[in-house]
mmCIF file of C-alpha atoms in Angstrom:
data_model
loop_
_atom_site.group_PDB
_atom_site.id
_atom_site.type_symbol
_atom_site.label_atom_id
_atom_site.label_comp_id
_atom_site.label_asym_id
_atom_site.label_seq_id
_atom_site.Cartn_x
_atom_site.Cartn_y
_atom_site.Cartn_z
ATOM 1 C CA MET A 1 134.445 83.611 78.109
ATOM 2 C CA LYS A 2 131.962 84.572 75.380
ATOM 3 C CA LEU A 3 128.494 85.781 76.370
ATOM 4 C CA PHE A 4 125.474 86.061 74.068
ATOM 5 C CA ILE A 5 123.006 88.791 75.145
ATOM 6 C CA ALA A 6 119.673 88.776 73.291
ATOM 7 C CA GLY A 7 116.697 91.089 73.560
ATOM 8 C CA ASP A 8 115.120 94.288 72.286
ATOM 9 C CA TYR A 9 117.659 97.131 72.217
ATOM 10 C CA TRP A 10 116.127 99.218 69.427
ATOM 11 C CA SER A 11 112.765 100.416 70.788
ATOM 12 C CA CYS A 12 112.162 103.374 73.120
ATOM 13 C CA THR A 13 111.238 101.266 76.170
ATOM 14 C CA GLY A 14 113.160 101.219 79.442
ATOM 15 C CA PRO A 15 114.182 97.538 79.192
ATOM 16 C CA ALA A 16 115.455 98.150 75.652
ATOM 17 C CA LYS A 17 117.697 100.946 76.923
ATOM 18 C CA VAL A 18 119.103 98.640 79.620
ATOM 19 C CA THR A 19 119.861 95.960 77.020
ATOM 20 C CA GLN A 20 121.476 98.578 74.788
ATOM 21 C CA ASN A 21 123.681 99.649 77.684
ATOM 22 C CA LEU A 22 124.821 96.077 78.316
ATOM 23 C CA ILE A 23 125.867 95.420 74.715
ATOM 24 C CA GLN A 24 127.295 98.829 73.852
ATOM 25 C CA GLY A 25 131.011 99.301 73.321
ATOM 26 C CA SER A 26 133.479 96.875 71.804
ATOM 27 C CA ASN A 27 133.833 94.242 74.521
ATOM 28 C CA PRO A 28 135.018 91.132 72.622
ATOM 29 C CA GLN A 29 133.412 88.886 75.254
ATOM 30 C CA ILE A 30 129.875 90.128 74.506
ATOM 31 C CA PHE A 31 127.888 89.023 71.454
ATOM 32 C CA CYS A 32 124.511 90.576 70.672
ATOM 33 C CA GLN A 33 121.500 89.908 68.481
ATOM 34 C CA HIS A 34 121.658 91.746 65.145
ATOM 35 C CA THR A 35 118.695 90.602 63.065
ATOM 36 C CA ARG A 36 115.036 91.406 63.746
ATOM 37 C CA ASN A 37 113.617 89.000 61.152
ATOM 38 C CA LYS A 38 111.913 86.124 63.025
ATOM 39 C CA LEU A 39 113.385 83.280 60.980
ATOM 40 C CA LEU A 40 116.875 84.761 60.801
ATOM 41 C CA ARG A 41 116.665 85.489 64.523
ATOM 42 C CA VAL A 42 116.276 81.784 65.311
ATOM 43 C CA ILE A 43 119.242 80.931 63.064
ATOM 44 C CA GLU A 44 121.333 83.605 64.783
ATOM 45 C CA MET A 45 120.279 82.356 68.222
ATOM 46 C CA PHE A 46 121.260 78.812 67.216
ATOM 47 C CA TYR A 47 124.719 79.844 65.997
ATOM 48 C CA LYS A 48 125.572 82.240 68.821
ATOM 49 C CA THR A 49 124.353 79.860 71.514
ATOM 50 C CA LEU A 50 126.640 77.236 69.993
ATOM 51 C CA VAL A 51 129.759 79.447 69.870
ATOM 52 C CA CYS A 52 129.247 81.241 73.205
ATOM 53 C CA ASP A 53 129.736 79.946 76.744
ATOM 54 C CA ALA A 54 126.478 81.295 78.196
ATOM 55 C CA VAL A 55 123.342 83.190 77.144
ATOM 56 C CA VAL A 56 121.387 86.075 78.662
ATOM 57 C CA TYR A 57 117.881 86.948 77.486
ATOM 58 C CA SER A 58 116.977 90.473 78.519
ATOM 59 C CA GLY A 59 113.321 91.332 78.944
ATOM 60 C CA PHE A 60 110.115 89.466 78.155
ATOM 61 C CA SER A 61 109.853 88.013 74.640
ATOM 62 C CA ARG A 62 108.447 84.799 73.194
ATOM 63 C CA GLN A 63 111.845 84.174 71.608
ATOM 64 C CA ASN A 64 113.233 83.535 75.100
ATOM 65 C CA LEU A 65 111.547 80.137 75.251
ATOM 66 C CA ILE A 66 113.349 79.080 72.058
ATOM 67 C CA GLY A 67 116.589 80.532 73.383
ATOM 68 C CA PHE A 68 116.400 78.700 76.698
ATOM 69 C CA LYS A 69 115.608 75.459 74.858
ATOM 70 C CA LEU A 70 118.668 75.908 72.619
ATOM 71 C CA ALA A 71 120.807 76.650 75.675
ATOM 72 C CA SER A 72 119.597 73.435 77.272
ATOM 73 C CA ILE A 73 120.358 71.406 74.138
ATOM 74 C CA PHE A 74 123.880 72.832 73.858
ATOM 75 C CA ARG A 75 124.369 72.717 77.647
ATOM 76 C CA ARG A 76 124.972 76.440 77.991
ATOM 77 C CA PRO A 77 124.028 78.244 81.241
ATOM 78 C CA SER A 78 120.998 80.458 80.611
ATOM 79 C CA PHE A 79 120.041 83.685 82.368
ATOM 80 C CA TYR A 80 116.768 85.619 82.279
ATOM 81 C CA LEU A 81 117.342 89.324 82.981
ATOM 82 C CA MET A 82 113.936 90.219 84.367
ATOM 83 C CA HIS A 83 112.845 93.865 84.168
ATOM 84 C CA GLY A 84 109.336 93.446 85.529
ATOM 85 C CA SER A 85 106.517 91.010 86.232
ATOM 86 C CA ILE A 86 103.968 90.435 83.467
ATOM 87 C CA PHE A 87 101.739 88.658 85.984
ATOM 88 C CA TYR A 88 101.775 91.241 88.785
ATOM 89 C CA GLU A 89 101.898 94.384 86.649
ATOM 90 C CA GLY A 90 98.982 93.006 84.638
ATOM 91 C CA LEU A 91 96.975 92.708 87.844
ATOM 92 C CA ILE A 92 97.706 96.294 88.840
ATOM 93 C CA ASN A 93 97.115 97.692 85.350
ATOM 94 C CA GLU A 94 93.960 95.577 84.896
ATOM 95 C CA GLU A 95 95.434 94.106 81.717
ATOM 96 C CA ASN A 96 94.934 90.358 81.934
ATOM 97 C CA ASN A 97 96.793 88.395 79.254
ATOM 98 C CA PRO A 98 96.714 84.668 80.107
ATOM 99 C CA ALA A 99 99.015 83.721 77.205
ATOM 100 C CA MET A 100 101.755 86.127 78.286
ATOM 101 C CA ILE A 101 101.405 85.078 81.937
ATOM 102 C CA THR A 102 101.863 81.435 80.937
ATOM 103 C CA GLN A 103 104.876 82.325 78.780
ATOM 104 C CA GLU A 104 106.461 84.244 81.639
ATOM 105 C CA SER A 105 105.916 81.273 83.946
ATOM 106 C CA ASP A 106 107.548 78.980 81.375
ATOM 107 C CA MET A 107 110.544 81.345 81.086
ATOM 108 C CA LEU A 108 111.086 81.395 84.828
ATOM 109 C CA LYS A 109 111.042 77.621 84.841
ATOM 110 C CA ALA A 110 113.293 77.196 81.785
ATOM 111 C CA ALA A 111 116.059 79.660 82.706
ATOM 112 C CA ASN A 112 118.909 78.297 84.798
ATOM 113 C CA PHE A 113 119.154 81.646 86.598
ATOM 114 C CA ILE A 114 116.921 84.701 87.006
ATOM 115 C CA LEU A 115 118.536 88.135 87.341
ATOM 116 C CA ALA A 116 116.416 90.872 88.941
ATOM 117 C CA VAL A 117 117.269 94.481 88.047
ATOM 118 C CA SER A 118 117.201 95.663 91.665
ATOM 119 C CA LYS A 119 117.646 94.171 95.133
ATOM 120 C CA PRO A 120 114.038 94.918 96.205
ATOM 121 C CA PHE A 121 112.822 93.188 93.043
ATOM 122 C CA GLU A 122 114.993 90.147 93.850
ATOM 123 C CA GLU A 123 113.424 89.964 97.306
ATOM 124 C CA TRP A 124 109.930 90.316 95.815
ATOM 125 C CA LEU A 125 110.623 87.528 93.301
ATOM 126 C CA LYS A 126 111.862 85.188 96.025
ATOM 127 C CA LYS A 127 108.650 85.742 97.997
ATOM 128 C CA GLN A 128 106.472 85.396 94.899
ATOM 129 C CA TYR A 129 108.323 82.313 93.620
ATOM 130 C CA PRO A 130 109.835 80.563 96.672
ATOM 131 C CA HIS A 131 110.506 77.404 94.615
ATOM 132 C CA TYR A 132 112.985 79.429 92.501
ATOM 133 C CA GLN A 133 114.781 81.091 95.430
ATOM 134 C CA ASN A 134 118.081 79.350 94.764
ATOM 135 C CA LYS A 135 118.346 80.624 91.202
ATOM 136 C CA ILE A 136 117.341 84.281 91.699
ATOM 137 C CA TYR A 137 120.087 86.936 91.862
ATOM 138 C CA THR A 138 120.461 90.682 91.242
ATOM 139 C CA LEU A 139 122.065 92.660 88.427
ATOM 140 C CA ILE A 140 121.266 96.326 89.040
ATOM 141 C CA ASN A 141 120.808 98.411 85.906
ATOM 142 C CA GLY A 142 123.856 100.401 84.843
ATOM 143 C CA ILE A 143 123.696 104.183 84.498
ATOM 144 C CA ASP A 144 124.914 106.050 81.435
ATOM 145 C CA TRP A 145 126.705 108.922 83.133
ATOM 146 C CA ASN A 146 127.580 110.416 79.744
ATOM 147 C CA ILE A 147 124.021 111.680 79.177
ATOM 148 C CA ILE A 148 124.407 114.474 81.724
ATOM 149 C CA ASN A 149 123.331 117.650 79.946
ATOM 150 C CA SER A 150 124.110 116.024 76.597
ATOM 151 C CA HIS A 151 120.763 116.639 74.905
ATOM 152 C CA ASN A 152 119.905 119.570 72.670
ATOM 153 C CA GLY A 153 116.452 120.150 74.043
ATOM 154 C CA HIS A 154 114.952 123.298 75.538
ATOM 155 C CA SER A 155 117.415 125.935 76.618
ATOM 156 C CA GLY A 156 116.184 126.647 80.118
ATOM 157 C CA LYS A 157 113.858 125.699 82.929
ATOM 158 C CA ILE A 158 110.165 126.324 82.397
ATOM 159 C CA SER A 159 108.671 127.515 85.649
ATOM 160 C CA GLY A 160 106.413 124.940 87.203
ATOM 161 C CA GLN A 161 106.911 122.211 84.587
ATOM 162 C CA ILE A 162 106.564 118.701 86.024
ATOM 163 C CA LEU A 163 107.273 115.469 84.146
ATOM 164 C CA SER A 164 106.020 111.942 84.750
ATOM 165 C CA ILE A 165 106.542 108.842 82.602
ATOM 166 C CA GLY A 166 104.126 105.946 82.546
ATOM 167 C CA GLY A 167 101.197 107.091 80.424
ATOM 168 C CA GLY A 168 97.859 105.735 81.519
ATOM 169 C CA MET A 169 99.115 102.639 83.348
ATOM 170 C CA PRO A 170 97.360 102.489 86.745
ATOM 171 C CA ARG A 171 100.503 101.272 88.558
ATOM 172 C CA LYS A 172 102.192 104.587 87.692
ATOM 173 C CA ASN A 173 99.434 106.503 89.539
ATOM 174 C CA ILE A 174 99.754 109.624 87.390
ATOM 175 C CA LEU A 175 96.072 110.306 87.995
ATOM 176 C CA SER A 176 96.908 110.947 91.675
ATOM 177 C CA ILE A 177 99.529 113.484 90.550
ATOM 178 C CA CYS A 178 96.857 115.231 88.472
ATOM 179 C CA ARG A 179 94.477 115.384 91.422
ATOM 180 C CA ALA A 180 97.238 116.787 93.634
ATOM 181 C CA ILE A 181 98.057 119.515 91.101
ATOM 182 C CA GLU A 182 94.346 120.300 90.863
ATOM 183 C CA LEU A 183 94.407 120.971 94.626
ATOM 184 C CA ILE A 184 97.248 123.443 94.068
ATOM 185 C CA TYR A 185 95.187 125.237 91.393
ATOM 186 C CA ASN A 186 92.189 125.314 93.736
ATOM 187 C CA GLU A 187 94.326 127.076 96.345
ATOM 188 C CA ASP A 188 96.033 129.360 93.828
ATOM 189 C CA PRO A 189 94.165 129.763 90.502
ATOM 190 C CA ASN A 190 97.020 131.924 89.197
ATOM 191 C CA CYS A 191 99.708 129.252 89.532
ATOM 192 C CA SER A 192 101.355 128.071 86.312
ATOM 193 C CA ILE A 193 102.122 124.403 86.868
ATOM 194 C CA LYS A 194 102.163 122.192 83.773
ATOM 195 C CA LEU A 195 102.336 118.389 83.832
ATOM 196 C CA ILE A 196 104.047 116.635 80.921
ATOM 197 C CA VAL A 197 103.026 112.971 80.623
ATOM 198 C CA LEU A 198 104.948 110.459 78.515
ATOM 199 C CA GLY A 199 104.173 106.807 77.937
ATOM 200 C CA SER A 200 101.723 104.391 76.392
ATOM 201 C CA LEU A 201 97.939 104.449 76.627
ATOM 202 C CA GLY A 202 96.259 102.750 79.566
ATOM 203 C CA ARG A 203 93.120 102.683 81.653
ATOM 204 C CA ASP A 204 93.775 106.155 83.128
ATOM 205 C CA SER A 205 94.767 107.935 79.893
ATOM 206 C CA ASN A 206 91.469 109.698 79.141
ATOM 207 C CA ALA A 207 91.059 110.909 82.730
ATOM 208 C CA ILE A 208 94.644 112.236 82.758
ATOM 209 C CA LYS A 209 94.223 114.065 79.444
ATOM 210 C CA ALA A 210 91.045 115.753 80.710
ATOM 211 C CA TYR A 211 93.010 118.014 83.074
ATOM 212 C CA PRO A 212 93.710 121.413 81.438
ATOM 213 C CA PHE A 213 97.277 121.607 82.778
ATOM 214 C CA VAL A 214 98.282 118.240 81.253
ATOM 215 C CA GLU A 215 100.245 117.750 78.026
ATOM 216 C CA ASP A 216 100.201 114.060 77.071
ATOM 217 C CA HIS A 217 102.839 113.313 74.415
ATOM 218 C CA GLY A 218 102.488 109.528 74.425
ATOM 219 C CA LEU A 219 105.506 107.388 73.605
ATOM 220 C CA VAL A 220 108.539 109.429 72.572
ATOM 221 C CA SER A 221 112.163 108.669 71.713
ATOM 222 C CA HIS A 222 114.789 108.466 74.440
ATOM 223 C CA GLU A 223 116.348 111.695 73.174
ATOM 224 C CA LYS A 224 113.038 113.561 73.366
ATOM 225 C CA ALA A 225 112.376 112.215 76.867
ATOM 226 C CA LEU A 226 115.772 113.576 77.956
ATOM 227 C CA ALA A 227 114.865 116.942 76.445
ATOM 228 C CA PHE A 228 111.636 117.055 78.456
ATOM 229 C CA MET A 229 113.634 116.204 81.584
ATOM 230 C CA GLY A 230 116.019 119.053 80.865
ATOM 231 C CA SER A 231 113.179 121.540 80.531
ATOM 232 C CA SER A 232 111.346 120.430 83.677
ATOM 233 C CA GLN A 233 111.876 121.391 87.284
ATOM 234 C CA LEU A 234 110.528 118.181 88.785
ATOM 235 C CA TYR A 235 110.264 114.534 87.771
ATOM 236 C CA ILE A 236 107.673 112.433 89.637
ATOM 237 C CA GLN A 237 107.537 108.630 89.669
ATOM 238 C CA ASN A 238 104.470 107.766 91.745
ATOM 239 C CA SER A 239 104.647 104.024 91.071
ATOM 240 C CA SER A 240 103.135 101.402 93.349
ATOM 241 C CA PHE A 241 105.446 98.779 91.772
ATOM 242 C CA GLU A 242 108.669 99.661 89.935
ATOM 243 C CA THR A 243 111.639 97.313 89.512
ATOM 244 C CA PHE A 244 114.379 99.707 88.329
ATOM 245 C CA GLY A 245 113.477 102.129 85.575
ATOM 246 C CA LEU A 246 116.369 104.367 84.557
ATOM 247 C CA ALA A 247 114.173 107.451 84.079
ATOM 248 C CA PRO A 248 114.524 108.855 87.640
ATOM 249 C CA ILE A 249 118.340 108.714 87.426
ATOM 250 C CA GLU A 250 118.321 110.200 83.928
ATOM 251 C CA ALA A 251 116.123 113.038 85.202
ATOM 252 C CA LEU A 252 118.676 113.773 87.922
ATOM 253 C CA LEU A 253 121.431 113.833 85.303
ATOM 254 C CA GLN A 254 119.452 116.535 83.499
ATOM 255 C CA LYS A 255 119.396 118.570 86.754
ATOM 256 C CA CYS A 256 115.725 117.819 87.344
ATOM 257 C CA SER A 257 114.535 117.411 90.938
ATOM 258 C CA LEU A 258 112.987 114.120 91.926
ATOM 259 C CA LEU A 259 109.885 112.972 93.815
ATOM 260 C CA ILE A 260 109.474 109.188 93.923
ATOM 261 C CA THR A 261 107.959 106.388 95.986
ATOM 262 C CA PRO A 262 109.868 103.840 98.095
ATOM 263 C CA HIS A 263 108.683 101.216 95.573
ATOM 264 C CA VAL A 264 110.953 102.653 92.860
ATOM 265 C CA GLY A 265 113.972 100.373 92.410
ATOM 266 C CA ALA A 266 116.295 103.289 91.676
ATOM 267 C CA THR A 267 116.171 104.165 95.377
ATOM 268 C CA SER A 268 118.526 101.221 95.962
ATOM 269 C CA VAL A 269 121.469 103.217 94.571
ATOM 270 C CA MET A 270 120.585 106.502 96.315
ATOM 271 C CA THR A 271 122.158 107.137 99.710
ATOM 272 C CA THR A 272 121.031 110.730 100.350
ATOM 273 C CA LEU A 273 117.247 110.344 100.124
ATOM 274 C CA GLN A 274 115.157 112.290 102.617
ATOM 275 C CA GLU A 275 111.498 111.928 103.561
ATOM 276 C CA THR A 276 110.661 115.022 101.498
ATOM 277 C CA ASP A 277 111.875 113.153 98.373
ATOM 278 C CA LEU A 278 109.473 110.245 98.912
ATOM 279 C CA ILE A 279 105.742 109.823 98.345
ATOM 280 C CA LEU A 280 104.776 107.384 101.083
ATOM 281 C CA ASP A 281 101.162 106.907 99.969
ATOM 282 C CA VAL A 282 100.638 106.884 96.195
ATOM 283 C CA ASN A 283 96.947 107.737 96.616
ATOM 284 C CA ASN A 284 97.281 110.532 99.197
ATOM 285 C CA ILE A 285 96.821 113.589 96.995
ATOM 286 C CA TYR A 286 97.346 115.951 99.949
ATOM 287 C CA GLU A 287 100.754 114.457 100.712
ATOM 288 C CA ILE A 288 101.640 114.604 97.004
ATOM 289 C CA LYS A 289 100.485 118.224 96.785
ATOM 290 C CA ASP A 290 102.615 119.304 99.758
ATOM 291 C CA LYS A 291 105.688 117.472 98.484
ATOM 292 C CA ILE A 292 105.309 118.899 94.976
ATOM 293 C CA LEU A 293 105.250 122.419 96.408
ATOM 294 C CA TYR A 294 108.274 121.669 98.595
ATOM 295 C CA ALA A 295 110.232 120.093 95.735
ATOM 296 C CA LEU A 296 109.561 123.034 93.405
ATOM 297 C CA GLN A 297 110.923 125.397 96.048
ATOM 298 C CA SER A 298 113.774 123.170 97.270
ATOM 299 C CA PRO A 299 115.609 121.458 94.377
ATOM 300 C CA ASN A 300 117.199 118.145 95.325
ATOM 301 C CA SER A 301 119.033 116.962 92.173
ATOM 302 C CA VAL A 302 122.515 117.975 93.366
ATOM 303 C CA ARG A 303 122.034 116.293 96.751
ATOM 304 C CA LEU A 304 120.580 113.093 95.290
ATOM 305 C CA LEU A 305 123.265 112.797 92.599
ATOM 306 C CA SER A 306 125.972 113.231 95.218
ATOM 307 C CA GLY A 307 124.654 110.089 96.904
ATOM 308 C CA ILE A 308 125.081 107.856 93.830
ATOM 309 C CA ASN A 309 128.503 106.326 93.215
ATOM 310 C CA PRO A 310 129.297 106.757 89.491
ATOM 311 C CA ASP A 311 132.049 104.129 89.598
ATOM 312 C CA THR A 312 129.919 101.259 90.910
ATOM 313 C CA THR A 313 126.785 102.168 88.926
ATOM 314 C CA SER A 314 128.307 102.754 85.490
ATOM 315 C CA ILE A 315 127.505 100.719 82.381
ATOM 316 C CA GLU A 316 131.093 99.454 82.242
ATOM 317 C CA TYR A 317 130.908 98.278 85.847
ATOM 318 C CA ARG A 318 127.632 96.454 85.164
ATOM 319 C CA GLN A 319 129.048 94.767 82.050
ATOM 320 C CA ALA A 320 132.003 93.483 84.090
ATOM 321 C CA GLU A 321 129.676 92.441 86.911
ATOM 322 C CA LEU A 322 127.434 90.530 84.504
ATOM 323 C CA LEU A 323 130.388 88.674 82.986
ATOM 324 C CA SER A 324 131.730 87.825 86.440
ATOM 325 C CA LEU A 325 128.296 86.712 87.699
ATOM 326 C CA VAL A 326 127.643 84.536 84.652
ATOM 327 C CA LYS A 327 131.092 82.955 84.889
ATOM 328 C CA ALA A 328 130.679 82.163 88.597
ATOM 329 C CA LEU A 329 127.078 80.916 88.495
ATOM 330 C CA GLY A 330 127.567 79.025 85.245
ATOM 331 C CA ASN A 331 130.737 77.394 86.565
ATOM 332 C CA ILE A 332 132.605 78.468 83.436
ATOM 333 C CA LYS A 333 136.322 77.727 83.744
ATOM 334 C CA HIS A 334 137.817 80.037 81.093
#
């Protein structure tokens, strides 16, 4: 069976890293998209859809609509690997884009199958789109276990350094983290906590940058993000909606402790989570404050990593799972 996987794998976004993981290596069954020129991209999509047995479009892109149309013409099973919801995340982030919402709706309709990147996200999609229930499945993101301590970033831990990725997007709730750290400073003006913020601009960006203990570095490369993880004591993902970003797992692999919400999809592969690892109310700055202080004093990276099975979460395992899933759902005989 030959599988064509298309999508952004060159940018520094989370979905791009997932796509890169799926196409990496020399698996002769997997074909990827090489050109970034719009016209040549369509030609490549035409040819590879024709010669492959099925197609997977990873992440939101307008090209997906062309790809799904080509798959329909050539009678190839089509899969939409869905990393998030343009519609719902736009509501939370107060970023209304009617054109993109319509395009996402058209993609969900056009794809033969929809693959959610975590089990909770699959369940959410089935509730949000009950008319598509029978074509929604899960393909959990694979983990690159080779990145453990592989970066050449800072040499040691910086006392009190906390990292959060998500920039100024309201659904990441980094502003609540800032307010919680401010409470710590109010109780102990001599504390030395620093918050590193990575990610794109959003509604909350200016308010976040106004705090004196914040360093906002904006969008950075994957390698630089790993370096920040390696120099931090604690990674916080205070998201109110999160499908399955790889950042929390990557932080653990850099020996960084973790504080996340139950909404984070990465929790679905963690079996040793405790209540002290979870922010139950993303807006409760007193809960966040207490759990930050606990996490800084009681590292949890070793415990949390021990509860993730490297064999069943690896990139290689996910590649094999994707091929098997596509073959079964697409009713591909060879």
